[in-house]
mmCIF file of C-alpha atoms and ligand atoms in Angstrom:
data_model
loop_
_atom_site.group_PDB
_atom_site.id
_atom_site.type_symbol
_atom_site.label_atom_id
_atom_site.label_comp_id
_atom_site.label_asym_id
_atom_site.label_seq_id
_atom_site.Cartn_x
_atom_site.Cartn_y
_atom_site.Cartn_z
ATOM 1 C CA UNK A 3 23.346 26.215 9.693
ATOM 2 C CA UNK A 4 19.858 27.783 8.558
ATOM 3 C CA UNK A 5 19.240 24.386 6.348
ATOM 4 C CA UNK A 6 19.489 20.464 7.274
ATOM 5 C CA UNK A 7 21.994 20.573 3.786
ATOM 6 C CA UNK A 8 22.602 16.737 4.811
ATOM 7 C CA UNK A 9 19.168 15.293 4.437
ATOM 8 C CA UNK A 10 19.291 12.119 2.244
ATOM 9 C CA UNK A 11 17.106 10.935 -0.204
ATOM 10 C CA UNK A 12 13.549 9.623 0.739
ATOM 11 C CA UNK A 13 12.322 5.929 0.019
ATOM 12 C CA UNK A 14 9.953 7.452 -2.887
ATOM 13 C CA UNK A 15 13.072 9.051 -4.605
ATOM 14 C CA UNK A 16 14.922 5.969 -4.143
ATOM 15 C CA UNK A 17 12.064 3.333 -5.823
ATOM 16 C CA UNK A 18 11.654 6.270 -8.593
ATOM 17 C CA UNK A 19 15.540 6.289 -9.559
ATOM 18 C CA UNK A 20 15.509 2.676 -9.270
ATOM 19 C CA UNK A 21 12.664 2.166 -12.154
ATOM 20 C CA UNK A 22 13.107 1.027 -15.945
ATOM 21 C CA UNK A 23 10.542 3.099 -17.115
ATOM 22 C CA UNK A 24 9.089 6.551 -15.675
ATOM 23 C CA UNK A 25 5.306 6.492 -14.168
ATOM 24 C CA UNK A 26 2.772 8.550 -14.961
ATOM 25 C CA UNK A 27 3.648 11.394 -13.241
ATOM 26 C CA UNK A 28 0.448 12.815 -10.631
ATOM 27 C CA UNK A 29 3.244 15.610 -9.169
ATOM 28 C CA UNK A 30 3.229 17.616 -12.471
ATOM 29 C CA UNK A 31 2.911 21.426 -11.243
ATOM 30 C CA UNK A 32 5.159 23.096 -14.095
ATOM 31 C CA UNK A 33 2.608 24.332 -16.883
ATOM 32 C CA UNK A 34 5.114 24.017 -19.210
ATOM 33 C CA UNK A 35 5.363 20.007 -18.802
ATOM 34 C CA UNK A 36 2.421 19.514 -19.454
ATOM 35 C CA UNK A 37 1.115 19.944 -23.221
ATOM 36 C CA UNK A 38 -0.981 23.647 -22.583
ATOM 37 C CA UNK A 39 -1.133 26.252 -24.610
ATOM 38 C CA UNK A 40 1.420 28.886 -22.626
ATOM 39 C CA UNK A 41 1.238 31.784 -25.051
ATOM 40 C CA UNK A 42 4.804 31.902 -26.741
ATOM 41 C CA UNK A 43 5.957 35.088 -27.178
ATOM 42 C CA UNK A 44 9.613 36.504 -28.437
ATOM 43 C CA UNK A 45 10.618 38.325 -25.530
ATOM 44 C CA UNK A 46 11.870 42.131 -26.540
ATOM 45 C CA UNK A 47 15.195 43.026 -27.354
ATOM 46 C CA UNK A 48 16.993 45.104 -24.065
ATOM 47 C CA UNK A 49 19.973 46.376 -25.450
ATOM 48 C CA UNK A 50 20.182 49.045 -22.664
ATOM 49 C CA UNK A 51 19.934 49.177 -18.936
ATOM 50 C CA UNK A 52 18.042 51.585 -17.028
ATOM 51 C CA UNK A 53 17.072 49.942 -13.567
ATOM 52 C CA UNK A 54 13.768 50.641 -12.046
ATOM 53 C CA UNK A 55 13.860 49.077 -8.473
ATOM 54 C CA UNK A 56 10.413 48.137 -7.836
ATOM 55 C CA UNK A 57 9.633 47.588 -12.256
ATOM 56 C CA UNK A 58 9.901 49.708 -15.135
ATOM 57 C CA UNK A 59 5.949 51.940 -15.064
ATOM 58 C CA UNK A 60 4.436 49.571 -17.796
ATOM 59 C CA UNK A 61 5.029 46.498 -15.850
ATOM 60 C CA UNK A 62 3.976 47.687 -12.401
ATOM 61 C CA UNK A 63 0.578 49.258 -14.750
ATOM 62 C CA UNK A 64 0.219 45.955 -16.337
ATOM 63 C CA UNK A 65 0.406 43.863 -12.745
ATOM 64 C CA UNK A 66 -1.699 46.916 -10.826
ATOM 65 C CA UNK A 67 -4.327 46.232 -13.736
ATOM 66 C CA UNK A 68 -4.552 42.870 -12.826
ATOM 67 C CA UNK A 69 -4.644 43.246 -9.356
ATOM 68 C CA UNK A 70 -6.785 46.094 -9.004
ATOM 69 C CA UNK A 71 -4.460 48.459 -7.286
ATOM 70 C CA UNK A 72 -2.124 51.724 -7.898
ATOM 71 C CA UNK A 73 0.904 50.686 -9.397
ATOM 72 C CA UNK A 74 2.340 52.756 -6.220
ATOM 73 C CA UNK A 75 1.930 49.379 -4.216
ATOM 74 C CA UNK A 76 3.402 46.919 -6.865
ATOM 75 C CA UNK A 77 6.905 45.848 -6.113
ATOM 76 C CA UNK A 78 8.035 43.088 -9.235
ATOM 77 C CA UNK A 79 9.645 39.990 -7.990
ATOM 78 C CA UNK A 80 11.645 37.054 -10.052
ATOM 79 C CA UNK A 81 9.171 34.556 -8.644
ATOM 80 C CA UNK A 82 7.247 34.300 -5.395
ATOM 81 C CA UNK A 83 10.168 32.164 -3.491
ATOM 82 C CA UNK A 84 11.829 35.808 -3.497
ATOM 83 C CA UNK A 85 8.832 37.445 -3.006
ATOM 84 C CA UNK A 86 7.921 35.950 0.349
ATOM 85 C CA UNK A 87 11.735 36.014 0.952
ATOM 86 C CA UNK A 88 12.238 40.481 0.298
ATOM 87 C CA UNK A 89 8.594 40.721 2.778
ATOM 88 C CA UNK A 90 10.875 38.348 5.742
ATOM 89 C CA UNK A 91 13.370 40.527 5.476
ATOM 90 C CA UNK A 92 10.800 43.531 5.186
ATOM 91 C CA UNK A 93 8.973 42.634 8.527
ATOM 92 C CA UNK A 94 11.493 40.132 10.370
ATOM 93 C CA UNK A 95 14.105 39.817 12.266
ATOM 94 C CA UNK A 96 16.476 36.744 12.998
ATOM 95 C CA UNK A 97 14.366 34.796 15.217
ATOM 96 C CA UNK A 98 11.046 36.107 14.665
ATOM 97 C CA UNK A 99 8.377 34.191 13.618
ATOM 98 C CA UNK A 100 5.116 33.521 11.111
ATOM 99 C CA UNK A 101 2.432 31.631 11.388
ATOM 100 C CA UNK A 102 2.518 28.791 8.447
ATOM 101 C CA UNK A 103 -0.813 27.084 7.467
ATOM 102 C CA UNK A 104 -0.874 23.395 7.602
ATOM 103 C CA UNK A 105 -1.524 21.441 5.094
ATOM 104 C CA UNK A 106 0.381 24.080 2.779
ATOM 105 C CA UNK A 107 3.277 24.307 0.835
ATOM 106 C CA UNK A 108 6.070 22.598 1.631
ATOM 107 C CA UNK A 109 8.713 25.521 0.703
ATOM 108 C CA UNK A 110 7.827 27.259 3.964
ATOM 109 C CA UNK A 111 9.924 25.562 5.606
ATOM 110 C CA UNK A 112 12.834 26.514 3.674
ATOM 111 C CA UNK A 113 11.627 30.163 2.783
ATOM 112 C CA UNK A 114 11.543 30.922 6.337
ATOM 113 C CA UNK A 115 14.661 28.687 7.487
ATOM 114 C CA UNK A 116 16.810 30.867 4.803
ATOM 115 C CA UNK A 117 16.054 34.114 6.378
ATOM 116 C CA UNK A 118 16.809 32.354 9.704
ATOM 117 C CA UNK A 119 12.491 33.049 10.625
ATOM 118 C CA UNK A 120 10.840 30.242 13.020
ATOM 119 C CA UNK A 121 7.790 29.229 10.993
ATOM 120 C CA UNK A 122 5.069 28.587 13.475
ATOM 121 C CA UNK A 123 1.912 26.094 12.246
ATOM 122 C CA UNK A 124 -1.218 26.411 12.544
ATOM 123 C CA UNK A 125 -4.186 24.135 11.608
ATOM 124 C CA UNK A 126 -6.695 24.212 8.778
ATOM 125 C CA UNK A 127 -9.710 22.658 9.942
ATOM 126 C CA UNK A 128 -11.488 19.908 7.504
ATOM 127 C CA UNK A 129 -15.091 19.430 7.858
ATOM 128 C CA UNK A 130 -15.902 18.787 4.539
ATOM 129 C CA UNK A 131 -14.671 21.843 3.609
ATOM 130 C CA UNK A 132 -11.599 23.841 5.073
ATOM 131 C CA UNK A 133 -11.440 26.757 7.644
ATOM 132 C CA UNK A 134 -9.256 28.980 8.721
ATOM 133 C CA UNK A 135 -9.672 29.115 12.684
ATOM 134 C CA UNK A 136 -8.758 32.319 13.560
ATOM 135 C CA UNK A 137 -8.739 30.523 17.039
ATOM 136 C CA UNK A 138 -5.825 28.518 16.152
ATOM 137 C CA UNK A 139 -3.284 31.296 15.560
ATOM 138 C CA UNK A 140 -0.881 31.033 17.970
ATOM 139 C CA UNK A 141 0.278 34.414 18.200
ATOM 140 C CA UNK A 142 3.276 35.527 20.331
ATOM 141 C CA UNK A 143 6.234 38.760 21.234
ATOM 142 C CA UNK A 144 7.887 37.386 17.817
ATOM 143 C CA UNK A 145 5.123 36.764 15.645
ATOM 144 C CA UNK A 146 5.211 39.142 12.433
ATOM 145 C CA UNK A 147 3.129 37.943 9.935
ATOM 146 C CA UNK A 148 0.127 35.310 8.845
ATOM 147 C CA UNK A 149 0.777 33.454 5.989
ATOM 148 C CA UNK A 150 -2.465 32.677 3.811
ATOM 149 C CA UNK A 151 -2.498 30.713 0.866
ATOM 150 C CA UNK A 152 -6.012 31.623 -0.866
ATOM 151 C CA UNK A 153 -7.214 29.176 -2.711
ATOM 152 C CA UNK A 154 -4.354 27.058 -0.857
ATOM 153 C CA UNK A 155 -1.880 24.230 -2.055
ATOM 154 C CA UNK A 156 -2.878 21.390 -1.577
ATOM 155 C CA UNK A 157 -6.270 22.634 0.052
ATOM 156 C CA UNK A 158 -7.717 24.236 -2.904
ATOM 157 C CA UNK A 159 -9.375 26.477 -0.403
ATOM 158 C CA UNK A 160 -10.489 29.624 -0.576
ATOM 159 C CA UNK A 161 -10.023 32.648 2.348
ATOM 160 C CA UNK A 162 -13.798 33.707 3.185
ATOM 161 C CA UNK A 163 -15.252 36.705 4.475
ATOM 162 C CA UNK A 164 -15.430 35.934 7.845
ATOM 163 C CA UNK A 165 -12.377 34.161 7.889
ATOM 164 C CA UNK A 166 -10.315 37.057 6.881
ATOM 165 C CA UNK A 167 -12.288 39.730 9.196
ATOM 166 C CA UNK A 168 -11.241 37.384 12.388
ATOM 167 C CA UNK A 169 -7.866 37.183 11.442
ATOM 168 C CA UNK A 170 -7.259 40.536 10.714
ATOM 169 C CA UNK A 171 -8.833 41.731 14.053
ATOM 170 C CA UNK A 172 -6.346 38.701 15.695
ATOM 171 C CA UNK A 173 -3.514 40.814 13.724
ATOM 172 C CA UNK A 174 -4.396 43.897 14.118
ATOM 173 C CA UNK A 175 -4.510 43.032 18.296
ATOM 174 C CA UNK A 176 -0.759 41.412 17.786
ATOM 175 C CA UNK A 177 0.672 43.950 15.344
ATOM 176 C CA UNK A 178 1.023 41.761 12.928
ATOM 177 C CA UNK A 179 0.746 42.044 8.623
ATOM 178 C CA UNK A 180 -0.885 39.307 6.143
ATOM 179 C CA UNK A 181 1.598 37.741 3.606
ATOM 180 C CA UNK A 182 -1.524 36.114 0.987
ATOM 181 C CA UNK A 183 -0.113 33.611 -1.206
ATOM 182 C CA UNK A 184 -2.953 33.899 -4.315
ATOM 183 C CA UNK A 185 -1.110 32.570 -7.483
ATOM 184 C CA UNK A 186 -4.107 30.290 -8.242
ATOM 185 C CA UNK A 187 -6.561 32.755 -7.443
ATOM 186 C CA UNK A 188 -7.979 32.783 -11.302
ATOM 187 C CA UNK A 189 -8.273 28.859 -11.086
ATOM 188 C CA UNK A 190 -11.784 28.142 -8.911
ATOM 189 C CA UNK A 191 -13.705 25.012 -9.764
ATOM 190 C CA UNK A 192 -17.205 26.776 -9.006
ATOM 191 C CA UNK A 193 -18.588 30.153 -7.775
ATOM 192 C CA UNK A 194 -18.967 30.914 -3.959
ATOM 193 C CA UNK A 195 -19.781 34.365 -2.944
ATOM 194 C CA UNK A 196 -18.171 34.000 0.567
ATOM 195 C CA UNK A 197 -14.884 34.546 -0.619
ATOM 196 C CA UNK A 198 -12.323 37.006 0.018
ATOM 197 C CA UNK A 199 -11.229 39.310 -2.106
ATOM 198 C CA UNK A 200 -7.116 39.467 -2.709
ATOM 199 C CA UNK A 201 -5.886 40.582 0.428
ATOM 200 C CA UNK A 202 -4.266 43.853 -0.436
ATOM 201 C CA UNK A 203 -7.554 45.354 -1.551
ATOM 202 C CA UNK A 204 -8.473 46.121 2.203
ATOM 203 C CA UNK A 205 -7.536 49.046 4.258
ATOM 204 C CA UNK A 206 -8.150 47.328 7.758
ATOM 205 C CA UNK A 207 -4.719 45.630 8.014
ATOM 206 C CA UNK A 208 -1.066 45.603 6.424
ATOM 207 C CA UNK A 209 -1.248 43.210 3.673
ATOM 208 C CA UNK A 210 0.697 42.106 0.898
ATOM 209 C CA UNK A 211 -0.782 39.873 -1.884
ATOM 210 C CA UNK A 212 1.414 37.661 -3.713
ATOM 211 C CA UNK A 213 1.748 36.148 -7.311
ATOM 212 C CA UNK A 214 3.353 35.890 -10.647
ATOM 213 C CA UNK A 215 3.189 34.958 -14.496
ATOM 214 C CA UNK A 216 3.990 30.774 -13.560
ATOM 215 C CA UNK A 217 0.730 30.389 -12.500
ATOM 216 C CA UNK A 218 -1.472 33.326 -13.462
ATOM 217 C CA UNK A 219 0.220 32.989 -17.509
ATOM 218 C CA UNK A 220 1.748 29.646 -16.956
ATOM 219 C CA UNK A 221 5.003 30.982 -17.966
ATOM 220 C CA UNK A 222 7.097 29.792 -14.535
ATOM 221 C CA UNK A 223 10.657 30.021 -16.967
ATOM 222 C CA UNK A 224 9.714 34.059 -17.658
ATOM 223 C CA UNK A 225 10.945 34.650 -13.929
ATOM 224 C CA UNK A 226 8.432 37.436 -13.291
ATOM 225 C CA UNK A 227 6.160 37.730 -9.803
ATOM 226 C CA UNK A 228 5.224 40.392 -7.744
ATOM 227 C CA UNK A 229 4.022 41.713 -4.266
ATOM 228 C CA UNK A 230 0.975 44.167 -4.056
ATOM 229 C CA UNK A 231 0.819 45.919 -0.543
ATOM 230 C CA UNK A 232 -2.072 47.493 1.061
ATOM 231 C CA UNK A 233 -3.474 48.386 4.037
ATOM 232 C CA UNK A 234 -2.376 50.643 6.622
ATOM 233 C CA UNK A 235 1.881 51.682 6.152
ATOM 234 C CA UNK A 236 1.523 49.948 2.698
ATOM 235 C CA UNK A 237 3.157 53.285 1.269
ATOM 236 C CA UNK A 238 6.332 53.386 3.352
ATOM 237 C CA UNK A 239 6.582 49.317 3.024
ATOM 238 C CA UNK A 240 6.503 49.905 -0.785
ATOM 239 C CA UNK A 241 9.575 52.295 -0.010
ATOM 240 C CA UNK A 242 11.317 49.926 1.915
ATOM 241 C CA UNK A 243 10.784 47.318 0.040
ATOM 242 C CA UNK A 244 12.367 49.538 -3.225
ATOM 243 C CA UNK A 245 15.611 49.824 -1.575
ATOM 244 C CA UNK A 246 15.473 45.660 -0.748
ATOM 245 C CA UNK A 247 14.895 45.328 -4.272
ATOM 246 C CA UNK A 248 17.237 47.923 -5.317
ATOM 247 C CA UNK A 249 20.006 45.718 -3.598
ATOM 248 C CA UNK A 250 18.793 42.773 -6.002
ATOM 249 C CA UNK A 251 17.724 44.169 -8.893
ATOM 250 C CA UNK A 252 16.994 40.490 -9.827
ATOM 251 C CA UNK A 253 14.164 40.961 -12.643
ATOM 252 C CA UNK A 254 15.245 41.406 -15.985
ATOM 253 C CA UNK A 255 14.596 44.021 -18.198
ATOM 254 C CA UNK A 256 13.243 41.966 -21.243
ATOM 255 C CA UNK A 257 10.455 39.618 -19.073
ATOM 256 C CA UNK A 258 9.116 43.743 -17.667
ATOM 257 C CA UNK A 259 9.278 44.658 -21.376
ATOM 258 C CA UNK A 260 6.891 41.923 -22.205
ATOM 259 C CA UNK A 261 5.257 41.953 -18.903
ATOM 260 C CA UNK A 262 1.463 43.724 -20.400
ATOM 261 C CA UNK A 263 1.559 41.464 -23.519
ATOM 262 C CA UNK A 264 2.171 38.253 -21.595
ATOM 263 C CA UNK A 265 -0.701 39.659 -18.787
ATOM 264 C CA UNK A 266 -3.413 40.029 -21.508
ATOM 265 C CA UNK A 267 -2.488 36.632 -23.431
ATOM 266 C CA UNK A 268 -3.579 34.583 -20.157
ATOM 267 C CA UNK A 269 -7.468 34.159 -21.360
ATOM 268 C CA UNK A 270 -6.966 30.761 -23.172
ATOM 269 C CA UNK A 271 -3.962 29.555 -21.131
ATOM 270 C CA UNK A 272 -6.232 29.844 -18.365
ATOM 271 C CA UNK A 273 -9.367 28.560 -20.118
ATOM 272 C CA UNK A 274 -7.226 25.421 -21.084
ATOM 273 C CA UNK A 275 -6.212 25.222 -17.464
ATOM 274 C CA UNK A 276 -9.723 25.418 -16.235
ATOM 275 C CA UNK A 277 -11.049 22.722 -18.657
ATOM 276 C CA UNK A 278 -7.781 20.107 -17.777
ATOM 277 C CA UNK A 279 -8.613 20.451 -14.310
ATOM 278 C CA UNK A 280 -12.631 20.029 -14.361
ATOM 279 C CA UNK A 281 -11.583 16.980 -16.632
ATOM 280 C CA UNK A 282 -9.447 15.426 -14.188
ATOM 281 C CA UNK A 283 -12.010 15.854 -11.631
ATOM 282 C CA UNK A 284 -14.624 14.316 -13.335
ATOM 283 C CA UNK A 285 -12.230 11.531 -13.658
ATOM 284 C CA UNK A 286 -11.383 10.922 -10.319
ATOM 285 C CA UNK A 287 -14.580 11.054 -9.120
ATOM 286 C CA UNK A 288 -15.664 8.364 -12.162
ATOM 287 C CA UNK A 289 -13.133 6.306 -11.364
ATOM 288 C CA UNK A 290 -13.725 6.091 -7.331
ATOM 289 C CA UNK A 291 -16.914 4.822 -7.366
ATOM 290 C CA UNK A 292 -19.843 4.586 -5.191
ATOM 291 C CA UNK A 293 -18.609 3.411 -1.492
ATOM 292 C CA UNK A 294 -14.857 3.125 -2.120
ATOM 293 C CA UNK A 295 -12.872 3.528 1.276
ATOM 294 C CA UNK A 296 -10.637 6.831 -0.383
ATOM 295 C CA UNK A 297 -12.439 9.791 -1.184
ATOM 296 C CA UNK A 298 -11.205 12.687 -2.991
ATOM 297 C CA UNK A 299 -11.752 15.825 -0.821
ATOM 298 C CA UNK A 300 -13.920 18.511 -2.503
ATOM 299 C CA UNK A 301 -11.731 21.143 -3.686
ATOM 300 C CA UNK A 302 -12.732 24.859 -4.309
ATOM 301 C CA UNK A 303 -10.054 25.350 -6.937
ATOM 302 C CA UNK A 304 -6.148 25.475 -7.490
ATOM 303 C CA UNK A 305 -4.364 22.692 -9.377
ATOM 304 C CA UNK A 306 -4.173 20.131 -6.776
ATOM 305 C CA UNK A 307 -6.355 17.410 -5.839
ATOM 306 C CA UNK A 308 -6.203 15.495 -1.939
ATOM 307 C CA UNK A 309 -7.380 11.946 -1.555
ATOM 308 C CA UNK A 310 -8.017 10.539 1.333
ATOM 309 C CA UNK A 311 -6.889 6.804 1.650
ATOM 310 C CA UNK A 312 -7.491 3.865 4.346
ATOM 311 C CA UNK A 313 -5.477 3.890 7.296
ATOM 312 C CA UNK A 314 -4.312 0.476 6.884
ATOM 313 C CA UNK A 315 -1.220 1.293 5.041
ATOM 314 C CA UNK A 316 1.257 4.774 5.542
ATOM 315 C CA UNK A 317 1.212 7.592 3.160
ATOM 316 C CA UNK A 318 4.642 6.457 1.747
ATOM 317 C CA UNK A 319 3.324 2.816 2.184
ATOM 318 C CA UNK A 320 0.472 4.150 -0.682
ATOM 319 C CA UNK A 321 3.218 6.349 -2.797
ATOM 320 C CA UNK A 322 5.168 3.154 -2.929
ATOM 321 C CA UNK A 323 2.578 0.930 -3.430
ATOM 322 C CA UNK A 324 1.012 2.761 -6.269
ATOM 323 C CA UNK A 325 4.609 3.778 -7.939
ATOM 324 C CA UNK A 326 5.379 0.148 -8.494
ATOM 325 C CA UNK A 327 1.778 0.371 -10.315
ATOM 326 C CA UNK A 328 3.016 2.902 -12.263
ATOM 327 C CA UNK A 329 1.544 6.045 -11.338
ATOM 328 C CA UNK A 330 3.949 8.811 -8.895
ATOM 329 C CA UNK A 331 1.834 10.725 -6.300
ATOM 330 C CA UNK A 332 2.762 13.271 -3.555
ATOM 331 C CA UNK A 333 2.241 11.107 0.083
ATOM 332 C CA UNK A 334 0.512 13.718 2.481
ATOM 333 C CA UNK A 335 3.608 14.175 4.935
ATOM 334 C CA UNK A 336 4.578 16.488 2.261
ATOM 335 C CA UNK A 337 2.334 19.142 2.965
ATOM 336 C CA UNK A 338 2.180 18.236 6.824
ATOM 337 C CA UNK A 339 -1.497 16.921 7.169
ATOM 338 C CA UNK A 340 -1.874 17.929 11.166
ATOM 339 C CA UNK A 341 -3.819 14.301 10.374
ATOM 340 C CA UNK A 342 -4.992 11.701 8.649
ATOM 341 C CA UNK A 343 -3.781 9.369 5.250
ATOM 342 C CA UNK A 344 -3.731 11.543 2.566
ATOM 343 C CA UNK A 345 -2.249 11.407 -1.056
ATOM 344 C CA UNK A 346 -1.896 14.557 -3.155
ATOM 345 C CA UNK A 347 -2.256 14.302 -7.235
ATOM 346 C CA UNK A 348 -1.788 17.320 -9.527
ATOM 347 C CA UNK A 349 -5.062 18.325 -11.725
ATOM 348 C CA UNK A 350 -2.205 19.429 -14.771
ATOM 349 C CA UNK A 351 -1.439 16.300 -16.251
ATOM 350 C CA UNK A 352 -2.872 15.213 -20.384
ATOM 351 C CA UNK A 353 -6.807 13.934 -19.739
ATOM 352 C CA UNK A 354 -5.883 10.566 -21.211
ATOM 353 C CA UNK A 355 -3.275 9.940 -18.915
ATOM 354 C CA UNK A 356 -4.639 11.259 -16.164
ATOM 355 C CA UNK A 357 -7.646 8.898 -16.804
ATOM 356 C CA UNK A 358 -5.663 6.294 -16.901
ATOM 357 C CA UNK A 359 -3.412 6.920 -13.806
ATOM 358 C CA UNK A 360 -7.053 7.172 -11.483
ATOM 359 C CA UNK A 361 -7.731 3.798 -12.848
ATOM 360 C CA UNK A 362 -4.620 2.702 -11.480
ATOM 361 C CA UNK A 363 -5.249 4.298 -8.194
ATOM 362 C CA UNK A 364 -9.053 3.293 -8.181
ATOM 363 C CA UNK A 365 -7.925 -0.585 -8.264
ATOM 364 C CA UNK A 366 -4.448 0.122 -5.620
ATOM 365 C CA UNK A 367 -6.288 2.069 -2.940
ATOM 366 C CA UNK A 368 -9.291 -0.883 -3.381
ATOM 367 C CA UNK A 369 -6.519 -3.599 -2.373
HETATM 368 C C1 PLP B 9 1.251 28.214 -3.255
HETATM 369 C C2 PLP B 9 2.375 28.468 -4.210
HETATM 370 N N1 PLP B 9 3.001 29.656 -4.217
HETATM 371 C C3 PLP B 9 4.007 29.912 -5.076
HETATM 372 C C4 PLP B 9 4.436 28.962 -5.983
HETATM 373 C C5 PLP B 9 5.586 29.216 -6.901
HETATM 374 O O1 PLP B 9 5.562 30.395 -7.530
HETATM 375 P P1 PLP B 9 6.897 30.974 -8.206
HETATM 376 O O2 PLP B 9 7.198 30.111 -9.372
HETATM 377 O O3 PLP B 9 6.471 32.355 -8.587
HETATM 378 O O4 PLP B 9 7.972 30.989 -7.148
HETATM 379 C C6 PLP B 9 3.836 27.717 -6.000
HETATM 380 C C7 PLP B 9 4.309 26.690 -6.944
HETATM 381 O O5 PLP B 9 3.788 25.621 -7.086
HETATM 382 C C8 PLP B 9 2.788 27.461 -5.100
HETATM 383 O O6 PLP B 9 2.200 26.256 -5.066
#
């Protein structure tokens, strides 16, 4: 079997079916739960069908405006999950692996496990900020791709410079191509010149850059992502990764049609985004308090927020703890923390709320 299909439910899941009335909900990652303004447009009428494998020419124009690329290397996707899924099947075999940052995402797991890929971790190092250690890559015969996720979920951190010139000479040296998760690329809580630009834009390496309209328009219900290659070979992966799209065809025709409208109507979802989330900072860091024993890790952008909290209890201990307080949280195991106590809250939800779920938290994590 490539899943674990008979995994149960968790504690967490449990003591959330088993309350009266729902908590203020700190997981919230769909933009569409969460009172923005997502631009709402009347999708176009497609009353005909004329497939375009990789996207009909004013989509991939639209998305290679965006990204700053050709439309050549854009390949349209229904949502990232399938884009990272077409690039395993692109570059792997049954039994090869990728290396899998940690903390990330906790879909890896099952992105890779689906296309029967051995996801291989490797460490982000905290020290007050996060690095990628190009020194931790734990390369082997199988290994066919890095995963990046720039800035990264839960991290909020962004690939630098110097991160992404070791690891693309550690690459290079294995054979290997860059998969760079960057759907909250437009979403950084303050300038910093050392970062990276999106990983495609460099010739030095095979690289594919990943992302969509759920984050980048906050329209996650449109169905609409997309892979931009680069590098060297991005040409004939483009071609080969037409005819894996030509066997799906899985984007519809009316999401393309409205693909450039939706692109350029991101400004004041995004703005809106952008002021939620310096909001909810400011009120986490209000309600904490000078010499509080959890701290909330600084963050260089993305929609997630990591606190670190006192030893004295377990992750779930906290979840629990703070759920029967009313407020639902993401315990750290989620993302596999190589270490630590760590809760994970989502910057999306209403101010007011938010403000006062962190008071909540504030007095919980103080007991
Ligand atoms: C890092 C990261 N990549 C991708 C996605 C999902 O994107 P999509 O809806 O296009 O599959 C998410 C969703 O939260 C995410 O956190």
């Amino acid at each position: 079997m490539r899943l674990d299909f008979t995994q149960g439910e968790n504690a967490l899941a449990r003591a959330l079916a088993a309350r009266q009335s729902p908590p203020i909900d700190l997981t919230v990652s769909n933009p569409t739960a969460a009172g923005l303004p997502v631009p709402s447009i009347r999708l176009p009428q497609a009353p005909s069908y004329e497939p375009h494998p990789r996207g009909l020419p004013a989509a991939l124009e639209a998305v290679a405006a965006y990204q700053g690329i050709q439309p050549g290397r854009v390949v349209l996707t229904a949502s990232t999950s399938e884009a990272y899924s077409w690039l395993f099947k692109l570059l792997c075999d049954a039994g090869d692996e990728v290396l899998v940052p940690e903390p990330s995402y906790p879909l890896f797991g099952y992105l890779t496990a689906l296309e029967c890929v051995t996801a291989v971790p490797y460490a982000l190092r905290w020290d007050g900020e996060w690095h990628l250690d190009a020194s931790n890559l734990r390369f082997s015969g199988r290994t066919r791709a890095l995963l990046v996720v720039s800035p990264g979920n839960p991290t909020g951190a962004y690939l630098k410079e110097d991160e992404r010139a070791a690891l693309a000479s550690a690459c290079r040296a294995q054979g290997c191509a860059l998969i760079s998760d960057e759907v909250f690329a437009d979403f950084p809580a303050f300038e910093d010149r050392r970062r990276a630009r999106s990983a495609a834009s460099y010739d030095d390496l095979p690289a594919f850059s990943l992302s969509g309209l759920s984050k980048v328009a906050g329209q996650p219900q449109l169905k609409l992502a997309w892979i931009a290659a680069g590098g060297p070979g991005a040409d004939e992966a483009v071609r080969r990764l037409e005819l894996i799209a030509d066997t799906y065809l899985s984007v519809s025709t009316p999401v393309q049609l409205a693909a450039p409208g939706l692109l350029a109507a991101r400004g004041p979802f995004q703005q809106a985004v952008q002021a939620r989330l310096a909001a909810n900072r400011a009120a986490l860091a209000a309600a904490r308090g000078p010499g509080a024993a959890w701290d909330v890790l600084r963050s260089e952008g993305g929609w997630s927020q990591i606190l670190s909290v006192p030893r004295s209890r377990g992750e779930e201990e906290w979840a629990l703890a703070l759920l029967e307080a009313g407020v639902l949280v993401h315990p750290g195991y989620f993302f596999d923390f190589p270490d630590g106590a760590h809760l994970v809250v989502s910057l999306l939800p209403e101010p007011a709320q938010f403000a006062r779920a962190a008071a909540i938290l504030a007095r919980v994590l103080a007991a």
